[in-house]
Amino acid sequence: METYQKLLLENKAWAGEKIQDDPNFFKRLEQIQTPDFLWIGCSDSRVSTSRVTGTQPGEIFVHRNIANMVVHTDLNLLSVLEYAVVHLKVKHIIVCGHYGCGGVKAAMTSHNFGIINKWLRNIKDVYRIHEDELNSLANEEQRTNRLVELNVQEQVMNLAKTSIIQKAWKYDHVPHLHGWVYGLNDGIIKPIFEMPAGSPIEPPYAFDDL
Ligand code: CO
């Protein structure tokens, strides 16, 4: 059997189990999705959003990219964010990084990764902002893991810099922004940083005509 065929077989088994537990499971989900959460995570295959949070289909709206970045020129991210905030009206947005992130590790090297350099540059900028703290750490592993945490914090702040979030905070008093980091070694998620709706935003980033 080809490896991909296993996926299709597993899918059939899963769908059968769901219907056995609840005959209306798919019918109900087909009608409407009303998730409370938007998850912005890393593409890493070891961090499965629904598995690590124990959530069911319909509960989390998901966007994933290399190193869970919030880049303001990324039309994909912005479209997901706008849809989640304006139309789905999610109450929480979670940026979830993970220790040992390959994207963060790559950004700390001087290696030329071709087109990926342009994406990694956003992480290099986070390193530069927190250079003093990172350079004071004893070894590479500590620096990587601290940069993972600081990167999550910066990406939450990047969310708050968008007019999408600022407008939602002003008129709807949601969503609450969270920065979390998942441990590949123990499967535990550690909350690192948060910005509840209405948190102060530094003057150059705050819009007054929303
Ligand atoms: Co990663």
Short mmCIF file of N, CA, C and O in Angstrom, two decimals, residues 52-170:
data_model
loop_
_atom_site.label_atom_id
_atom_site.label_comp_id
_atom_site.label_asym_id
_atom_site.label_seq_id
_atom_site.Cartn_x
_atom_site.Cartn_y
_atom_site.Cartn_z
N VAL A 52 -3.45 18.95 19.90
CA VAL A 52 -2.83 19.48 21.12
C VAL A 52 -3.81 20.31 21.95
O VAL A 52 -3.56 20.58 23.13
N THR A 53 -4.93 20.72 21.35
CA THR A 53 -5.91 21.50 22.11
C THR A 53 -7.18 20.69 22.40
O THR A 53 -8.09 21.20 23.06
N GLY A 54 -7.25 19.47 21.91
CA GLY A 54 -8.41 18.62 22.15
C GLY A 54 -9.70 19.20 21.58
O GLY A 54 -10.78 18.99 22.12
N THR A 55 -9.58 19.95 20.48
CA THR A 55 -10.77 20.57 19.89
C THR A 55 -11.32 19.74 18.75
O THR A 55 -10.60 18.96 18.12
N GLN A 56 -12.62 19.92 18.51
CA GLN A 56 -13.33 19.18 17.48
C GLN A 56 -13.49 20.04 16.22
O GLN A 56 -13.34 21.27 16.30
N PRO A 57 -13.80 19.42 15.09
CA PRO A 57 -14.09 20.21 13.88
C PRO A 57 -15.15 21.27 14.21
O PRO A 57 -16.11 20.99 14.93
N GLY A 58 -14.93 22.49 13.71
CA GLY A 58 -15.89 23.57 13.95
C GLY A 58 -15.49 24.48 15.11
O GLY A 58 -16.08 25.53 15.30
N GLU A 59 -14.48 24.09 15.88
CA GLU A 59 -14.14 24.87 17.07
C GLU A 59 -12.99 25.87 16.89
O GLU A 59 -12.90 26.85 17.63
N ILE A 60 -12.10 25.61 15.93
CA ILE A 60 -10.96 26.53 15.74
C ILE A 60 -10.77 26.83 14.25
O ILE A 60 -10.72 25.92 13.43
N PHE A 61 -10.68 28.13 13.93
CA PHE A 61 -10.34 28.58 12.58
C PHE A 61 -8.82 28.64 12.54
O PHE A 61 -8.21 29.19 13.47
N VAL A 62 -8.20 28.10 11.50
CA VAL A 62 -6.75 27.90 11.54
C VAL A 62 -5.99 28.56 10.39
O VAL A 62 -6.42 28.50 9.24
N HIS A 63 -4.88 29.19 10.73
CA HIS A 63 -3.91 29.66 9.73
C HIS A 63 -2.54 29.19 10.21
O HIS A 63 -2.20 29.38 11.38
N ARG A 64 -1.78 28.58 9.31
CA ARG A 64 -0.44 28.14 9.71
C ARG A 64 0.57 28.54 8.64
O ARG A 64 0.28 28.51 7.45
N ASN A 65 1.75 28.94 9.10
CA ASN A 65 2.86 29.22 8.18
C ASN A 65 4.17 28.95 8.91
O ASN A 65 4.15 28.60 10.11
N ILE A 66 5.29 29.08 8.22
CA ILE A 66 6.58 28.82 8.85
C ILE A 66 6.81 29.82 9.99
O ILE A 66 6.80 31.03 9.77
N ALA A 67 6.93 29.30 11.20
CA ALA A 67 7.23 30.08 12.42
C ALA A 67 6.12 31.03 12.85
O ALA A 67 6.38 32.05 13.48
N ASN A 68 4.85 30.66 12.51
CA ASN A 68 3.68 31.40 13.01
C ASN A 68 3.83 32.92 12.98
O ASN A 68 3.72 33.59 14.00
N MET A 69 4.07 33.42 11.76
CA MET A 69 4.32 34.85 11.60
C MET A 69 3.07 35.65 11.24
O MET A 69 2.18 35.15 10.56
N VAL A 70 3.04 36.89 11.71
CA VAL A 70 1.98 37.83 11.31
C VAL A 70 2.67 38.93 10.52
O VAL A 70 3.24 39.87 11.09
N VAL A 71 2.67 38.77 9.19
CA VAL A 71 3.38 39.68 8.30
C VAL A 71 2.34 40.54 7.58
O VAL A 71 1.42 40.01 6.96
N HIS A 72 2.50 41.86 7.68
CA HIS A 72 1.45 42.77 7.20
C HIS A 72 1.32 42.84 5.68
O HIS A 72 0.37 43.45 5.18
N THR A 73 2.25 42.24 4.95
CA THR A 73 2.11 42.20 3.48
C THR A 73 1.62 40.82 3.04
O THR A 73 1.52 40.56 1.84
N ASP A 74 1.30 39.94 3.99
CA ASP A 74 0.85 38.58 3.68
C ASP A 74 -0.67 38.60 3.49
O ASP A 74 -1.43 38.60 4.45
N LEU A 75 -1.08 38.61 2.22
CA LEU A 75 -2.51 38.70 1.90
C LEU A 75 -3.28 37.50 2.43
O LEU A 75 -4.45 37.61 2.81
N ASN A 76 -2.62 36.35 2.48
CA ASN A 76 -3.24 35.14 3.00
C ASN A 76 -3.60 35.33 4.48
O ASN A 76 -4.75 35.18 4.89
N LEU A 77 -2.60 35.71 5.28
CA LEU A 77 -2.84 35.95 6.72
C LEU A 77 -3.91 37.02 6.93
O LEU A 77 -4.82 36.86 7.74
N LEU A 78 -3.80 38.14 6.19
CA LEU A 78 -4.73 39.25 6.38
C LEU A 78 -6.16 38.85 6.03
O LEU A 78 -7.11 39.27 6.69
N SER A 79 -6.31 38.03 5.00
CA SER A 79 -7.65 37.57 4.61
C SER A 79 -8.25 36.67 5.68
O SER A 79 -9.43 36.78 6.02
N VAL A 80 -7.43 35.76 6.21
CA VAL A 80 -7.87 34.86 7.28
C VAL A 80 -8.26 35.70 8.51
O VAL A 80 -9.30 35.48 9.13
N LEU A 81 -7.42 36.68 8.84
CA LEU A 81 -7.66 37.53 10.01
C LEU A 81 -8.96 38.32 9.86
O LEU A 81 -9.80 38.35 10.76
N GLU A 82 -9.12 38.94 8.71
CA GLU A 82 -10.33 39.74 8.46
C GLU A 82 -11.58 38.86 8.53
O GLU A 82 -12.58 39.21 9.14
N TYR A 83 -11.51 37.70 7.91
CA TYR A 83 -12.67 36.80 7.90
C TYR A 83 -13.00 36.34 9.33
O TYR A 83 -14.15 36.34 9.74
N ALA A 84 -11.96 35.97 10.07
CA ALA A 84 -12.17 35.46 11.43
C ALA A 84 -12.74 36.54 12.35
O ALA A 84 -13.63 36.27 13.15
N VAL A 85 -12.24 37.77 12.21
CA VAL A 85 -12.64 38.85 13.12
C VAL A 85 -13.97 39.46 12.71
O VAL A 85 -14.87 39.62 13.53
N VAL A 86 -14.10 39.79 11.43
CA VAL A 86 -15.28 40.54 10.98
C VAL A 86 -16.49 39.63 10.76
O VAL A 86 -17.60 39.98 11.13
N HIS A 87 -16.26 38.45 10.19
CA HIS A 87 -17.40 37.60 9.84
C HIS A 87 -17.67 36.50 10.87
O HIS A 87 -18.81 36.28 11.26
N LEU A 88 -16.62 35.82 11.32
CA LEU A 88 -16.83 34.76 12.32
C LEU A 88 -16.92 35.34 13.74
O LEU A 88 -17.41 34.69 14.64
N LYS A 89 -16.41 36.54 13.89
CA LYS A 89 -16.40 37.22 15.20
C LYS A 89 -15.77 36.36 16.31
O LYS A 89 -16.38 36.15 17.37
N VAL A 90 -14.57 35.87 16.04
CA VAL A 90 -13.88 35.05 17.04
C VAL A 90 -13.58 35.90 18.28
O VAL A 90 -13.37 37.10 18.19
N LYS A 91 -13.59 35.24 19.44
CA LYS A 91 -13.38 35.97 20.70
C LYS A 91 -11.91 35.95 21.12
O LYS A 91 -11.48 36.77 21.91
N HIS A 92 -11.16 34.97 20.61
CA HIS A 92 -9.75 34.85 20.98
C HIS A 92 -8.91 34.54 19.74
O HIS A 92 -9.34 33.75 18.90
N ILE A 93 -7.73 35.16 19.67
CA ILE A 93 -6.77 34.80 18.63
C ILE A 93 -5.52 34.31 19.34
O ILE A 93 -4.99 34.99 20.23
N ILE A 94 -5.08 33.12 18.97
CA ILE A 94 -3.91 32.52 19.61
C ILE A 94 -2.78 32.40 18.60
O ILE A 94 -2.95 31.76 17.55
N VAL A 95 -1.66 33.05 18.90
CA VAL A 95 -0.45 32.82 18.11
C VAL A 95 0.33 31.78 18.89
O VAL A 95 0.71 32.01 20.04
N CYS A 96 0.50 30.59 18.31
CA CYS A 96 1.18 29.52 19.04
C CYS A 96 2.46 29.09 18.33
O CYS A 96 2.43 28.52 17.24
N GLY A 97 3.58 29.38 18.97
CA GLY A 97 4.88 28.92 18.48
C GLY A 97 5.23 27.61 19.16
O GLY A 97 4.42 27.04 19.89
N HIS A 98 6.43 27.12 18.90
CA HIS A 98 6.87 25.90 19.59
C HIS A 98 8.37 25.92 19.76
O HIS A 98 9.10 26.43 18.89
N TYR A 99 8.80 25.40 20.92
CA TYR A 99 10.25 25.33 21.19
C TYR A 99 10.90 24.45 20.13
O TYR A 99 10.28 23.52 19.61
N GLY A 100 12.15 24.76 19.78
CA GLY A 100 12.87 23.98 18.78
C GLY A 100 12.38 24.24 17.36
O GLY A 100 12.55 23.40 16.47
N CYS A 101 11.73 25.40 17.13
CA CYS A 101 11.16 25.71 15.81
C CYS A 101 12.26 25.82 14.74
O CYS A 101 13.20 26.61 14.88
N GLY A 102 12.12 25.04 13.68
CA GLY A 102 13.12 25.03 12.60
C GLY A 102 13.22 26.37 11.90
O GLY A 102 14.31 26.79 11.50
N GLY A 103 12.09 27.07 11.76
CA GLY A 103 12.09 28.38 11.11
C GLY A 103 12.89 29.39 11.92
O GLY A 103 13.68 30.16 11.38
N VAL A 104 12.71 29.36 13.23
CA VAL A 104 13.44 30.27 14.12
C VAL A 104 14.93 29.93 14.12
O VAL A 104 15.79 30.81 14.03
N LYS A 105 15.22 28.62 14.16
CA LYS A 105 16.64 28.18 14.12
C LYS A 105 17.30 28.66 12.83
O LYS A 105 18.42 29.17 12.84
N ALA A 106 16.60 28.49 11.71
CA ALA A 106 17.15 28.88 10.40
C ALA A 106 17.43 30.38 10.36
O ALA A 106 18.44 30.82 9.80
N ALA A 107 16.50 31.16 10.96
CA ALA A 107 16.65 32.62 10.94
C ALA A 107 17.86 33.08 11.75
O ALA A 107 18.38 34.17 11.54
N MET A 108 18.34 32.22 12.67
CA MET A 108 19.48 32.59 13.51
C MET A 108 20.81 32.30 12.84
O MET A 108 21.87 32.65 13.36
N THR A 109 20.77 31.63 11.68
CA THR A 109 22.01 31.33 10.96
C THR A 109 22.24 32.37 9.86
O THR A 109 21.36 33.20 9.59
N SER A 110 23.43 32.32 9.25
CA SER A 110 23.73 33.20 8.12
C SER A 110 23.60 32.45 6.80
O SER A 110 24.05 32.92 5.76
N HIS A 111 23.00 31.28 6.87
CA HIS A 111 22.85 30.45 5.67
C HIS A 111 21.88 31.08 4.67
O HIS A 111 20.87 31.64 5.06
N ASN A 112 22.20 30.98 3.38
CA ASN A 112 21.33 31.50 2.33
C ASN A 112 20.32 30.43 1.93
O ASN A 112 20.67 29.44 1.29
N PHE A 113 19.04 30.64 2.30
CA PHE A 113 17.99 29.67 2.00
C PHE A 113 17.19 30.03 0.76
O PHE A 113 16.09 29.53 0.55
N GLY A 114 17.71 30.95 -0.06
CA GLY A 114 17.00 31.34 -1.27
C GLY A 114 15.76 32.15 -0.93
O GLY A 114 15.79 33.03 -0.07
N ILE A 115 14.66 31.81 -1.57
CA ILE A 115 13.44 32.63 -1.43
C ILE A 115 12.94 32.66 0.03
O ILE A 115 12.30 33.63 0.45
N ILE A 116 13.27 31.62 0.79
CA ILE A 116 12.82 31.57 2.19
C ILE A 116 13.48 32.68 3.02
O ILE A 116 12.95 33.08 4.06
N ASN A 117 14.62 33.20 2.54
CA ASN A 117 15.29 34.31 3.25
C ASN A 117 14.32 35.45 3.53
O ASN A 117 14.37 36.08 4.59
N LYS A 118 13.44 35.72 2.57
CA LYS A 118 12.54 36.87 2.67
C LYS A 118 11.55 36.68 3.82
O LYS A 118 11.15 37.63 4.48
N TRP A 119 11.14 35.45 4.04
CA TRP A 119 10.23 35.13 5.15
C TRP A 119 11.00 35.17 6.47
O TRP A 119 10.53 35.75 7.45
N LEU A 120 12.19 34.54 6.46
CA LEU A 120 13.00 34.46 7.69
C LEU A 120 13.47 35.83 8.15
O LEU A 120 13.74 36.03 9.33
N ARG A 121 13.56 36.78 7.22
CA ARG A 121 14.02 38.12 7.58
C ARG A 121 13.14 38.73 8.65
O ARG A 121 13.61 39.47 9.52
N ASN A 122 11.86 38.40 8.63
CA ASN A 122 10.94 38.92 9.65
C ASN A 122 11.34 38.41 11.05
O ASN A 122 11.15 39.11 12.04
N ILE A 123 11.85 37.19 11.12
CA ILE A 123 12.30 36.64 12.41
C ILE A 123 13.64 37.25 12.80
O ILE A 123 13.89 37.53 13.97
N LYS A 124 14.49 37.49 11.79
CA LYS A 124 15.78 38.14 12.06
C LYS A 124 15.55 39.53 12.68
O LYS A 124 16.31 39.97 13.54
N ASP A 125 14.50 40.21 12.23
CA ASP A 125 14.17 41.53 12.78
C ASP A 125 13.81 41.41 14.27
O ASP A 125 14.16 42.28 15.06
N VAL A 126 13.11 40.34 14.62
CA VAL A 126 12.75 40.14 16.04
C VAL A 126 14.03 39.93 16.85
O VAL A 126 14.17 40.45 17.95
N TYR A 127 14.98 39.18 16.27
CA TYR A 127 16.26 38.96 16.94
C TYR A 127 16.96 40.31 17.20
O TYR A 127 17.43 40.57 18.30
N ARG A 128 16.96 41.16 16.18
CA ARG A 128 17.64 42.45 16.30
C ARG A 128 17.01 43.30 17.40
O ARG A 128 17.72 43.91 18.21
N ILE A 129 15.69 43.30 17.48
CA ILE A 129 14.99 44.09 18.50
C ILE A 129 15.40 43.63 19.92
O ILE A 129 15.53 44.44 20.83
N HIS A 130 15.61 42.32 20.08
CA HIS A 130 15.89 41.76 21.42
C HIS A 130 17.33 41.24 21.53
O HIS A 130 17.61 40.37 22.35
N GLU A 131 18.21 41.80 20.70
CA GLU A 131 19.59 41.34 20.59
C GLU A 131 20.33 41.26 21.93
O GLU A 131 20.99 40.26 22.23
N ASP A 132 20.20 42.32 22.74
CA ASP A 132 20.94 42.38 24.00
C ASP A 132 20.56 41.22 24.91
O ASP A 132 21.44 40.53 25.45
N GLU A 133 19.25 40.99 25.07
CA GLU A 133 18.79 39.89 25.93
C GLU A 133 19.25 38.54 25.36
O GLU A 133 19.77 37.69 26.09
N LEU A 134 19.08 38.35 24.07
CA LEU A 134 19.41 37.05 23.46
C LEU A 134 20.91 36.75 23.52
O LEU A 134 21.31 35.63 23.82
N ASN A 135 21.72 37.78 23.27
CA ASN A 135 23.17 37.57 23.28
C ASN A 135 23.72 37.32 24.68
O ASN A 135 24.82 36.79 24.84
N SER A 136 22.93 37.67 25.70
CA SER A 136 23.40 37.45 27.08
C SER A 136 23.15 36.00 27.53
O SER A 136 23.63 35.59 28.59
N LEU A 137 22.40 35.24 26.75
CA LEU A 137 22.10 33.86 27.15
C LEU A 137 23.29 32.94 26.87
O LEU A 137 24.07 33.17 25.94
N ALA A 138 23.37 31.86 27.68
CA ALA A 138 24.57 31.03 27.71
C ALA A 138 24.81 30.21 26.44
O ALA A 138 25.95 30.09 25.99
N ASN A 139 23.78 29.62 25.88
CA ASN A 139 24.02 28.76 24.72
C ASN A 139 22.95 28.90 23.64
O ASN A 139 21.92 29.55 23.83
N GLU A 140 23.22 28.22 22.52
CA GLU A 140 22.38 28.32 21.33
C GLU A 140 20.94 27.86 21.59
O GLU A 140 19.99 28.46 21.12
N GLU A 141 20.81 26.77 22.36
CA GLU A 141 19.47 26.24 22.64
C GLU A 141 18.64 27.25 23.43
O GLU A 141 17.45 27.48 23.13
N GLN A 142 19.26 27.86 24.42
CA GLN A 142 18.55 28.87 25.22
C GLN A 142 18.17 30.07 24.36
O GLN A 142 17.07 30.62 24.49
N ARG A 143 19.10 30.48 23.48
CA ARG A 143 18.82 31.62 22.60
C ARG A 143 17.66 31.29 21.66
O ARG A 143 16.77 32.10 21.45
N THR A 144 17.67 30.08 21.10
CA THR A 144 16.59 29.67 20.18
C THR A 144 15.25 29.68 20.90
O THR A 144 14.28 30.26 20.42
N ASN A 145 15.20 29.07 22.08
CA ASN A 145 13.93 28.96 22.77
C ASN A 145 13.41 30.30 23.26
O ASN A 145 12.21 30.56 23.27
N ARG A 146 14.33 31.19 23.66
CA ARG A 146 13.90 32.53 24.07
C ARG A 146 13.41 33.31 22.84
O ARG A 146 12.44 34.05 22.92
N LEU A 147 14.08 33.12 21.69
CA LEU A 147 13.64 33.81 20.48
C LEU A 147 12.26 33.30 20.05
O LEU A 147 11.44 34.07 19.56
N VAL A 148 12.00 32.02 20.26
CA VAL A 148 10.67 31.47 19.98
C VAL A 148 9.61 32.23 20.80
O VAL A 148 8.58 32.65 20.28
N GLU A 149 9.92 32.45 22.09
CA GLU A 149 8.98 33.17 22.96
C GLU A 149 8.82 34.64 22.53
O GLU A 149 7.70 35.15 22.43
N LEU A 150 9.96 35.28 22.28
CA LEU A 150 9.91 36.70 21.90
C LEU A 150 9.23 36.88 20.54
O LEU A 150 8.53 37.86 20.30
N ASN A 151 9.41 35.90 19.65
CA ASN A 151 8.78 35.96 18.33
C ASN A 151 7.25 35.89 18.47
O ASN A 151 6.53 36.65 17.83
N VAL A 152 6.78 35.00 19.33
CA VAL A 152 5.34 34.89 19.57
C VAL A 152 4.80 36.23 20.10
O VAL A 152 3.76 36.72 19.66
N GLN A 153 5.54 36.83 21.04
CA GLN A 153 5.15 38.12 21.60
C GLN A 153 5.07 39.20 20.51
O GLN A 153 4.10 39.94 20.42
N GLU A 154 6.09 39.24 19.66
CA GLU A 154 6.11 40.25 18.58
C GLU A 154 4.97 40.02 17.59
O GLU A 154 4.40 40.98 17.06
N GLN A 155 4.63 38.76 17.33
CA GLN A 155 3.56 38.50 16.36
C GLN A 155 2.20 38.88 16.94
O GLN A 155 1.33 39.35 16.22
N VAL A 156 2.03 38.71 18.25
CA VAL A 156 0.79 39.18 18.90
C VAL A 156 0.73 40.71 18.76
O VAL A 156 -0.32 41.28 18.43
N MET A 157 1.87 41.38 18.99
CA MET A 157 1.91 42.83 18.84
C MET A 157 1.64 43.25 17.40
O MET A 157 0.99 44.26 17.14
N ASN A 158 2.11 42.44 16.45
CA ASN A 158 1.83 42.73 15.03
C ASN A 158 0.33 42.64 14.74
O ASN A 158 -0.18 43.41 13.93
N LEU A 159 -0.35 41.69 15.39
CA LEU A 159 -1.81 41.61 15.22
C LEU A 159 -2.46 42.92 15.67
O LEU A 159 -3.32 43.48 14.99
N ALA A 160 -2.00 43.40 16.84
CA ALA A 160 -2.59 44.62 17.41
C ALA A 160 -2.29 45.86 16.58
O ALA A 160 -2.97 46.88 16.70
N LYS A 161 -1.28 45.77 15.71
CA LYS A 161 -0.93 46.91 14.85
C LYS A 161 -1.83 46.99 13.62
O LYS A 161 -1.73 47.95 12.85
N THR A 162 -2.68 45.98 13.39
CA THR A 162 -3.54 46.02 12.19
C THR A 162 -4.80 46.83 12.48
O THR A 162 -5.31 46.83 13.60
N SER A 163 -5.31 47.48 11.44
CA SER A 163 -6.58 48.22 11.60
C SER A 163 -7.73 47.25 11.84
O SER A 163 -8.72 47.60 12.47
N ILE A 164 -7.58 46.00 11.38
CA ILE A 164 -8.63 44.98 11.60
C ILE A 164 -8.85 44.78 13.10
O ILE A 164 -9.98 44.82 13.60
N ILE A 165 -7.77 44.56 13.85
CA ILE A 165 -7.88 44.34 15.30
C ILE A 165 -8.28 45.62 16.01
O ILE A 165 -9.16 45.62 16.88
N GLN A 166 -7.65 46.72 15.64
CA GLN A 166 -7.96 47.98 16.34
C GLN A 166 -9.43 48.37 16.18
O GLN A 166 -10.06 48.87 17.11
N LYS A 167 -9.98 48.13 15.00
CA LYS A 167 -11.40 48.44 14.75
C LYS A 167 -12.31 47.53 15.58
O LYS A 167 -13.28 47.97 16.18
N ALA A 168 -11.95 46.24 15.63
CA ALA A 168 -12.75 45.27 16.40
C ALA A 168 -12.69 45.62 17.90
O ALA A 168 -13.70 45.53 18.61
N TRP A 169 -11.52 46.02 18.37
CA TRP A 169 -11.39 46.40 19.79
C TRP A 169 -12.27 47.60 20.10
O TRP A 169 -12.94 47.66 21.13
N LYS A 170 -12.28 48.58 19.19
CA LYS A 170 -13.03 49.82 19.41
C LYS A 170 -14.54 49.58 19.44
O LYS A 170 -15.24 50.09 20.31
#
